[in-house]
Short mmCIF file of C-alpha atoms in Angstrom, two decimals:
data_model
loop_
_atom_site.label_atom_id
_atom_site.label_comp_id
_atom_site.label_asym_id
_atom_site.label_seq_id
_atom_site.Cartn_x
_atom_site.Cartn_y
_atom_site.Cartn_z
CA UNK U 14 163.24 154.30 91.32
CA UNK U 15 165.18 151.41 89.84
CA UNK U 16 168.88 151.44 89.02
CA UNK U 17 168.82 152.15 85.26
CA UNK U 18 166.64 155.24 85.70
CA UNK U 19 169.25 157.49 87.42
CA UNK U 20 171.94 156.18 85.06
CA UNK U 21 170.03 157.25 81.95
CA UNK U 22 169.13 160.56 83.56
CA UNK U 23 172.80 161.21 84.27
CA UNK U 24 173.63 160.34 80.65
CA UNK U 25 171.08 162.89 79.46
CA UNK U 26 172.35 165.49 81.93
CA UNK U 27 175.98 165.13 80.88
CA UNK U 28 175.07 165.11 77.18
CA UNK U 29 173.10 168.33 77.61
CA UNK U 30 175.99 170.05 79.42
CA UNK U 31 178.52 168.98 76.78
CA UNK U 32 176.27 170.16 73.95
CA UNK U 33 175.99 173.57 75.63
CA UNK U 34 179.78 173.82 75.96
CA UNK U 35 180.30 172.85 72.30
CA UNK U 36 177.73 175.42 71.12
CA UNK U 37 179.37 178.16 73.19
CA UNK U 38 182.76 177.26 71.72
CA UNK U 39 181.37 177.52 68.18
CA UNK U 40 180.01 180.99 68.91
CA UNK U 41 183.57 182.22 69.45
CA UNK U 42 185.05 180.66 66.28
CA UNK U 43 184.39 182.04 62.77
CA UNK U 44 186.74 180.15 60.49
CA UNK U 45 185.15 177.15 58.81
CA UNK U 46 188.12 174.79 59.25
CA UNK U 47 188.07 175.27 63.02
CA UNK U 48 184.29 175.19 63.30
CA UNK U 49 184.22 171.84 61.53
CA UNK U 50 186.68 170.27 64.00
CA UNK U 51 184.88 171.71 67.03
CA UNK U 52 181.52 170.45 65.74
CA UNK U 53 182.91 166.94 65.16
CA UNK U 54 184.52 166.85 68.61
CA UNK U 55 181.37 168.19 70.26
CA UNK U 56 179.11 165.63 68.58
CA UNK U 57 181.42 162.74 69.47
CA UNK U 58 181.65 163.99 73.06
CA UNK U 59 177.86 164.25 73.33
CA UNK U 60 177.30 160.84 71.78
CA UNK U 61 180.00 158.81 73.57
CA UNK U 62 181.42 160.35 76.74
CA UNK U 63 178.21 160.62 78.84
CA UNK U 64 177.77 156.83 78.74
CA UNK U 65 181.09 156.51 80.59
CA UNK U 66 180.89 159.53 82.89
CA UNK U 67 177.51 158.37 84.21
CA UNK U 68 178.69 154.87 85.15
CA UNK U 69 179.48 155.78 88.76
CA UNK U 70 176.22 155.12 90.66
CA UNK U 71 174.88 157.55 93.21
CA UNK U 72 175.48 156.43 96.80
CA UNK U 73 172.46 155.43 98.81
CA UNK U 74 172.44 156.58 102.42
CA UNK U 75 170.43 154.49 104.93
CA UNK U 76 170.04 155.76 108.46
CA UNK U 77 170.18 152.85 110.92
CA UNK U 78 167.72 152.57 113.81
CA UNK U 79 169.56 153.54 117.02
CA UNK U 80 167.51 151.16 119.19
CA UNK U 81 168.94 148.13 117.39
CA UNK U 82 172.52 149.35 117.58
CA UNK U 83 172.31 149.79 121.37
CA UNK U 84 170.92 146.30 122.14
CA UNK U 85 172.85 143.68 124.08
CA UNK U 86 174.50 141.01 121.90
CA UNK U 87 173.40 138.17 124.23
CA UNK U 88 170.73 135.76 123.08
CA UNK U 89 167.56 135.08 125.13
CA UNK U 90 167.16 131.93 127.26
CA UNK U 91 165.33 128.93 125.85
CA UNK U 92 161.83 128.46 127.32
CA UNK U 93 160.10 125.05 127.16
CA UNK U 94 156.38 124.63 127.93
CA UNK U 95 154.50 121.28 128.09
CA UNK U 96 150.79 120.94 127.16
CA UNK U 97 148.28 118.05 127.41
CA UNK U 98 147.61 116.13 124.21
CA UNK U 99 143.93 117.11 123.98
CA UNK U 100 144.61 120.81 124.06
CA UNK U 101 143.31 122.50 120.92
CA UNK U 102 145.21 125.53 119.76
CA UNK U 103 143.02 128.03 117.90
CA UNK U 104 144.10 128.92 114.39
CA UNK U 105 144.91 132.46 113.54
CA UNK U 106 142.48 134.22 111.29
CA UNK U 107 143.86 134.76 107.81
CA UNK U 108 144.58 138.36 107.09
CA UNK U 109 142.47 139.76 104.32
CA UNK U 110 144.47 141.14 101.41
CA UNK U 111 143.36 144.62 100.46
CA UNK U 112 143.00 145.29 96.72
CA UNK U 113 145.89 147.19 95.19
CA UNK U 114 145.20 150.82 94.43
CA UNK U 115 146.20 152.46 91.18
CA UNK U 116 149.40 154.44 91.53
CA UNK U 117 150.75 156.87 89.00
CA UNK U 118 154.14 155.88 87.55
CA UNK U 119 157.25 157.78 88.46
CA UNK U 120 157.61 160.82 86.12
CA UNK U 121 161.32 160.16 85.73
CA UNK U 122 160.65 156.60 84.57
CA UNK U 123 158.10 157.96 82.10
CA UNK U 124 160.72 160.37 80.73
CA UNK U 125 163.25 157.55 80.26
CA UNK U 126 160.63 155.41 78.50
CA UNK U 127 159.77 158.30 76.16
CA UNK U 128 163.46 158.76 75.43
CA UNK U 129 163.81 155.05 74.57
CA UNK U 130 160.69 155.15 72.39
CA UNK U 131 161.92 158.20 70.47
CA UNK U 132 165.36 156.66 69.95
CA UNK U 133 163.81 153.43 68.73
CA UNK U 134 161.68 155.34 66.24
CA UNK U 135 164.72 157.26 65.02
CA UNK U 136 166.70 154.06 64.51
CA UNK U 137 163.86 152.56 62.49
CA UNK U 138 163.79 155.64 60.26
CA UNK U 139 167.58 155.46 59.91
CA UNK U 140 167.42 151.81 58.84
CA UNK U 141 164.73 152.70 56.31
CA UNK U 142 166.90 155.50 54.91
CA UNK U 143 169.86 153.14 54.54
CA UNK U 144 167.69 150.65 52.67
CA UNK U 145 166.54 153.41 50.33
CA UNK U 146 170.14 154.44 49.78
CA UNK U 147 171.09 150.86 48.95
CA UNK U 148 168.25 150.59 46.44
CA UNK U 149 169.16 153.95 44.90
CA UNK U 150 172.79 152.94 44.47
CA UNK U 151 171.72 149.92 42.42
CA UNK U 152 170.39 152.32 39.80
CA UNK U 153 173.83 153.92 39.38
CA UNK U 154 176.43 152.81 36.89
CA UNK U 155 180.19 153.20 36.67
CA UNK U 156 181.53 155.75 34.18
CA UNK U 157 182.13 154.45 30.70
CA UNK U 158 185.28 155.13 28.68
CA UNK U 159 183.97 158.41 27.31
CA UNK U 160 182.99 159.77 30.75
CA UNK U 161 186.27 158.61 32.26
CA UNK U 162 188.30 160.43 29.57
CA UNK U 163 186.40 163.59 30.48
CA UNK U 164 186.92 163.15 34.25
CA UNK U 165 190.57 162.15 34.28
CA UNK U 166 192.12 165.51 33.25
CA UNK U 167 189.80 167.61 35.44
CA UNK U 168 191.75 167.15 38.67
CA UNK U 169 195.13 165.63 39.59
CA UNK U 170 193.49 164.13 42.71
CA UNK U 171 191.49 161.59 40.67
CA UNK U 172 193.11 158.21 41.22
CA UNK U 173 190.75 155.29 40.65
CA UNK U 174 187.93 154.82 38.20
CA UNK U 175 185.81 152.68 40.54
CA UNK U 176 185.48 155.57 42.99
CA UNK U 177 182.96 157.28 40.65
CA UNK U 178 179.37 156.48 39.77
CA UNK U 179 177.04 158.10 37.25
CA UNK U 180 173.41 158.84 38.12
CA UNK U 181 170.82 158.95 35.31
CA UNK U 182 168.41 161.00 37.47
CA UNK U 183 168.51 164.76 37.86
CA UNK U 184 170.23 164.62 41.25
CA UNK U 185 172.92 166.69 42.89
CA UNK U 186 176.57 165.63 42.85
CA UNK U 187 177.18 163.86 46.15
CA UNK U 188 179.31 161.41 48.12
CA UNK U 189 177.59 158.38 49.61
CA UNK U 190 178.53 155.18 51.43
CA UNK U 191 179.81 154.11 54.82
CA UNK U 192 182.60 151.61 54.18
CA UNK U 193 183.21 152.17 50.45
CA UNK U 194 182.39 155.76 49.71
CA UNK U 195 181.56 156.69 46.13
CA UNK U 196 181.43 160.00 44.26
CA UNK U 197 178.14 160.26 42.38
CA UNK U 198 177.87 162.66 39.43
CA UNK U 199 174.63 163.30 37.52
CA UNK U 200 174.54 162.57 33.80
CA UNK U 201 173.39 166.09 32.87
CA UNK U 202 176.76 167.55 33.92
CA UNK U 203 178.47 165.62 31.12
CA UNK U 204 176.09 166.96 28.47
CA UNK U 205 174.86 170.44 29.36
CA UNK U 206 177.52 171.76 31.74
CA UNK U 207 180.77 173.31 30.66
CA UNK U 208 184.14 171.82 31.45
CA UNK U 209 184.69 174.41 34.20
CA UNK U 210 181.41 173.59 35.93
CA UNK U 211 182.14 169.87 35.78
CA UNK U 212 185.58 170.54 37.26
CA UNK U 213 183.96 172.50 40.14
CA UNK U 214 181.61 169.63 40.88
CA UNK U 215 184.38 167.02 40.76
CA UNK U 216 186.76 169.00 42.99
CA UNK U 217 183.97 169.75 45.45
CA UNK U 218 183.02 166.10 45.83
CA UNK U 219 186.64 164.94 45.98
CA UNK U 220 187.09 167.19 49.01
CA UNK U 221 184.09 165.51 50.69
CA UNK U 222 185.36 162.06 49.73
CA UNK U 223 188.87 162.64 51.10
CA UNK U 224 187.51 163.87 54.45
CA UNK U 225 185.12 160.91 54.79
CA UNK U 226 182.12 163.18 55.21
CA UNK U 227 179.64 160.49 54.18
CA UNK U 228 180.84 158.31 57.06
CA UNK U 229 180.63 161.18 59.51
CA UNK U 230 177.09 161.89 58.35
CA UNK U 231 175.94 158.36 59.23
CA UNK U 232 177.72 158.46 62.62
CA UNK U 233 176.11 161.80 63.43
CA UNK U 234 172.73 160.41 62.33
CA UNK U 235 173.08 157.70 65.01
CA UNK U 236 174.03 160.29 67.63
CA UNK U 237 171.04 162.41 66.66
CA UNK U 238 168.73 159.40 67.00
CA UNK U 239 169.90 158.80 70.56
CA UNK U 240 169.83 162.51 71.47
CA UNK U 241 166.70 163.40 69.50
CA UNK U 242 165.37 165.42 72.45
CA UNK U 243 168.38 167.76 72.49
CA UNK U 244 168.05 170.60 69.93
CA UNK U 245 171.71 171.56 70.38
CA UNK U 246 172.77 168.16 69.00
CA UNK U 247 170.90 168.83 65.75
CA UNK U 248 172.36 172.34 65.73
CA UNK U 249 175.91 170.97 65.99
CA UNK U 250 175.28 168.60 63.07
CA UNK U 251 173.93 171.49 60.98
CA UNK U 252 176.95 173.67 61.81
CA UNK U 253 179.30 170.85 60.82
CA UNK U 254 177.50 170.39 57.49
CA UNK U 255 177.63 174.13 56.70
CA UNK U 256 181.32 174.36 57.60
CA UNK U 257 182.18 171.37 55.42
CA UNK U 258 180.28 172.79 52.44
CA UNK U 259 182.12 176.08 52.81
CA UNK U 260 185.50 174.32 52.90
CA UNK U 261 184.64 172.22 49.85
CA UNK U 262 183.51 175.34 47.96
CA UNK U 263 186.87 176.95 48.69
CA UNK U 264 188.65 173.81 47.52
CA UNK U 265 186.60 173.75 44.29
CA UNK U 266 187.19 177.38 43.31
CA UNK U 267 190.74 177.82 44.56
CA UNK U 268 191.14 181.50 43.66
CA UNK U 269 188.75 184.45 43.92
CA UNK U 270 188.46 185.15 40.16
CA UNK U 271 185.64 182.72 39.40
CA UNK U 272 183.74 182.60 42.73
CA UNK U 273 180.87 184.67 41.39
CA UNK U 274 180.44 182.26 38.49
CA UNK U 275 180.65 179.36 40.94
CA UNK U 276 177.81 180.87 42.98
CA UNK U 277 175.67 181.20 39.86
CA UNK U 278 176.44 177.55 39.04
CA UNK U 279 175.23 176.46 42.51
CA UNK U 280 171.96 178.36 42.09
CA UNK U 281 171.36 176.96 38.60
CA UNK U 282 172.09 173.40 39.69
CA UNK U 283 169.83 173.69 42.78
CA UNK U 284 166.94 174.61 40.47
CA UNK U 285 167.48 171.53 38.31
CA UNK U 286 167.50 168.99 41.15
CA UNK U 287 164.36 166.84 41.32
CA UNK U 288 165.58 163.93 43.44
CA UNK U 289 167.57 163.97 46.67
CA UNK U 290 169.30 160.74 47.73
CA UNK U 291 169.12 159.90 51.48
CA UNK U 292 172.20 159.95 53.72
CA UNK U 293 174.34 161.58 51.03
CA UNK U 294 176.57 164.65 51.27
CA UNK U 295 175.12 166.70 48.41
CA UNK U 296 176.61 169.72 46.72
CA UNK U 297 173.34 171.66 46.32
CA UNK U 298 169.89 171.30 47.81
CA UNK U 299 166.85 172.82 46.19
CA UNK U 300 164.87 173.23 49.41
CA UNK U 301 167.56 175.20 51.24
CA UNK U 302 167.59 178.52 49.42
CA UNK U 303 168.38 180.54 52.55
CA UNK U 304 171.40 178.40 53.41
CA UNK U 305 172.56 178.53 49.79
CA UNK U 306 172.49 182.30 49.85
CA UNK U 307 174.45 182.41 53.11
CA UNK U 308 176.92 179.89 51.72
CA UNK U 309 177.63 182.00 48.63
CA UNK U 310 178.05 185.11 50.78
CA UNK U 311 180.62 183.38 52.99
CA UNK U 312 182.43 182.06 49.90
CA UNK U 313 182.79 185.52 48.36
CA UNK U 314 184.16 187.00 51.59
CA UNK U 315 186.53 184.17 52.54
CA UNK U 316 190.28 184.35 52.10
CA UNK U 317 192.06 181.92 49.80
CA UNK U 318 194.22 180.33 52.50
CA UNK U 319 191.16 179.61 54.69
CA UNK U 320 190.57 176.33 52.81
CA UNK U 321 193.54 174.73 54.53
CA UNK U 322 192.50 172.04 57.05
CA UNK U 323 193.05 172.47 60.76
CA UNK U 324 196.37 171.23 62.08
CA UNK U 325 196.90 168.15 64.20
CA UNK U 326 197.80 170.27 67.21
CA UNK U 327 194.42 172.01 67.13
CA UNK U 328 192.57 168.69 66.76
CA UNK U 329 194.47 167.15 69.70
CA UNK U 330 193.94 170.23 71.89
CA UNK U 331 190.26 170.36 71.04
CA UNK U 332 189.77 166.68 71.87
CA UNK U 333 191.64 167.03 75.16
CA UNK U 334 189.46 169.98 76.18
CA UNK U 335 186.24 168.04 75.63
CA UNK U 336 187.56 165.00 77.52
CA UNK U 337 188.59 167.24 80.43
CA UNK U 338 185.17 168.89 80.46
CA UNK U 339 183.49 165.47 80.50
CA UNK U 340 185.69 164.39 83.43
CA UNK U 341 184.75 167.52 85.38
CA UNK U 342 181.02 167.21 84.84
CA UNK U 343 181.08 163.53 85.87
CA UNK U 344 180.77 164.73 89.48
CA UNK U 345 177.36 166.24 88.67
CA UNK U 346 174.97 163.42 89.51
CA UNK U 347 171.28 162.76 89.89
CA UNK U 348 171.15 160.58 93.00
CA UNK U 349 169.01 157.47 93.16
CA UNK U 350 167.57 158.25 96.62
CA UNK U 351 167.85 160.85 99.29
CA UNK U 352 169.18 160.11 102.76
CA UNK U 353 166.16 158.41 104.37
CA UNK U 354 165.68 155.71 106.96
CA UNK U 355 164.54 152.30 105.94
CA UNK U 356 160.78 152.10 105.97
CA UNK U 357 160.80 148.54 107.32
CA UNK U 358 159.90 148.64 111.01
CA UNK U 359 161.09 146.02 113.46
CA UNK U 360 158.57 144.81 116.05
CA UNK U 361 159.54 145.42 119.62
CA UNK U 362 159.17 141.70 120.34
CA UNK U 363 162.12 140.93 118.03
CA UNK U 364 164.51 143.39 119.64
CA UNK U 365 166.89 141.91 122.16
CA UNK U 366 166.05 142.59 125.84
CA UNK U 367 162.52 143.68 124.86
CA UNK U 368 160.83 140.27 124.55
CA UNK U 369 157.40 140.27 126.22
CA UNK U 370 156.71 137.64 128.85
CA UNK U 371 154.02 135.06 127.96
CA UNK U 372 150.58 135.91 129.34
CA UNK U 373 148.22 133.23 130.70
CA UNK U 374 145.58 132.32 128.13
CA UNK U 375 143.29 129.28 127.78
CA UNK U 376 144.38 127.92 131.12
CA UNK U 377 148.08 127.95 130.25
CA UNK U 378 150.01 129.28 133.22
CA UNK U 379 152.50 132.00 132.63
CA UNK U 380 156.14 131.04 132.55
CA UNK U 381 157.86 132.37 135.63
CA UNK U 382 161.18 134.07 135.27
CA UNK U 383 164.04 131.64 135.70
CA UNK U 384 166.50 132.79 138.32
CA UNK U 385 170.19 132.63 137.68
CA UNK U 386 171.81 129.47 139.17
CA UNK U 387 174.70 129.61 141.56
CA UNK U 388 178.08 130.14 140.02
CA UNK U 389 179.36 126.87 141.48
CA UNK U 390 176.93 124.66 139.53
CA UNK U 391 177.30 126.43 136.20
CA UNK U 392 180.39 125.69 134.13
CA UNK U 393 182.06 128.86 133.04
CA UNK U 394 182.67 128.92 129.32
CA UNK U 395 184.90 131.49 127.65
CA UNK U 396 183.06 134.02 125.54
CA UNK U 397 183.63 133.59 121.80
CA UNK U 398 185.44 136.44 120.08
CA UNK U 399 183.08 139.11 118.91
CA UNK U 400 182.67 139.20 115.15
CA UNK U 401 182.77 142.58 113.43
CA UNK U 402 179.35 143.94 112.53
CA UNK U 403 178.36 143.15 108.95
CA UNK U 404 175.15 145.11 108.67
CA UNK U 405 173.40 148.09 110.15
CA UNK U 406 170.46 145.94 111.36
CA UNK U 407 170.50 142.85 113.53
CA UNK U 408 167.40 140.96 114.64
CA UNK U 409 167.59 138.21 117.26
CA UNK U 410 164.58 135.97 117.85
CA UNK U 411 163.94 134.03 121.10
CA UNK U 412 162.48 130.64 120.21
CA UNK U 413 160.09 128.79 122.54
CA UNK U 414 159.37 125.03 122.36
CA UNK U 415 156.00 123.70 123.49
CA UNK U 416 156.15 119.92 124.04
CA UNK U 417 152.77 118.21 124.36
CA UNK U 418 154.05 114.99 125.94
CA UNK U 419 153.91 114.89 129.74
CA UNK U 420 156.87 112.46 129.89
CA UNK U 421 159.85 114.18 128.36
CA UNK U 422 162.16 111.27 129.20
CA UNK U 423 164.47 112.96 131.71
CA UNK U 424 165.47 111.49 135.03
CA UNK U 425 164.77 114.68 136.99
CA UNK U 426 161.23 114.90 138.31
CA UNK U 427 158.86 117.58 137.01
CA UNK U 428 157.38 120.29 139.18
CA UNK U 429 153.73 120.44 140.09
CA UNK U 430 153.05 122.99 137.41
CA UNK U 431 154.18 120.47 134.79
CA UNK U 432 157.53 122.13 134.04
CA UNK U 433 161.09 121.02 134.08
CA UNK U 434 163.19 121.84 137.07
CA UNK U 435 165.89 124.45 136.85
CA UNK U 436 168.67 121.90 137.07
CA UNK U 437 167.34 120.01 134.05
CA UNK U 438 167.42 123.17 131.92
CA UNK U 439 170.91 124.18 132.96
CA UNK U 440 172.53 120.95 131.76
CA UNK U 441 174.04 121.24 128.28
CA UNK U 442 173.51 117.54 127.56
CA UNK U 443 169.85 117.72 128.47
CA UNK U 444 169.33 120.80 126.33
CA UNK U 445 170.81 118.87 123.41
CA UNK U 446 168.48 115.96 124.16
CA UNK U 447 165.51 118.32 124.04
CA UNK U 448 166.60 119.62 120.66
CA UNK U 449 167.14 116.08 119.31
CA UNK U 450 163.79 114.97 120.64
CA UNK U 451 161.90 117.77 118.95
CA UNK U 452 161.45 115.72 115.77
CA UNK U 453 159.69 112.96 117.76
CA UNK U 454 157.39 115.27 119.68
CA UNK U 455 154.29 117.25 118.83
CA UNK U 456 155.74 120.72 118.62
CA UNK U 457 153.83 123.94 118.05
#
């Protein structure tokens, strides 16, 4: 399992937990102004916080081999063997490489790849919807002088003329745009609708425009693309949309005297709609009759003061609760590996104090063990300070030089077996001469 895999799995885990907490919080709240804030906070927490809470990587535990830790820190003695020039050393047979067998990929890596593929597809669809929205907005036109004279007295909240656009198609009143939001009104409202119905539509869309709902819709669309596999994320976005529509309905009607007529106006307008713009906060949708019925029912039973927005204290408290929950669930991790020993085995010949003695082969006599010289002839050197261990594994290799020249160039005579004497190997200067002479010798 590579490093990014557990990170993405932890992101998905934390996002799922946060979406569950946000959904449970919404089950306990009934008022639309509070449900809207909780839904926004929950969606932002699901879309942003898991990418930070999952940054801490899971610790990998490697069990060291006890045989290596208990070895002596001393290095083996150098062993030098001389051979005649005509001695042929057989080559080792090349190891045959076995063909690689097919192995199934890690299921967790497959899940992460599917997640990335689904998110990429969602982003492509989102880009296509934004292009359609841009093309659709080119067909709109600003209100002329006659339309502006009709709009201006409808609401005291109307400030600028360039905030409105007129649609020639039979579309729903809506708010669209990310950086420069616009209120779009269909042309049929200026001809067939009464002044009261046009006022309801204008006040409804002004409420969406002031809250920046078109921007939130695009942000939540990005979060839904990343978390397309999580049904609770889509549920939170739907709850936010329903709560915002209810609040805008209350803002449009104001009092309870004309709410029944307002409900009839929503039903009549939903029947007229033939075109639905993408990524727009629409007032009525023809394909959502069940939600429209539930929306009218909630409007008729809501109190007048329930249209007031949630206070800053509630927004700050709600945000702090989600951040605290994200900090607590950051300790829930999917580890990269379990506590296992390293699968790499160390040959016994490389472990200190376990080096096998050379065996006689092809007429080469075995190297006898070199006895320790008397203490009087060996200069005593102080031991270097021990360095602190830097790793759990330490491999020390005893190197052997085989010199094929029978005249090594030392003054001491050689033994009958063709080896150096003990005194020649105990001299530091002669050992250095052997090492310097390696480049001029035939060395195996």
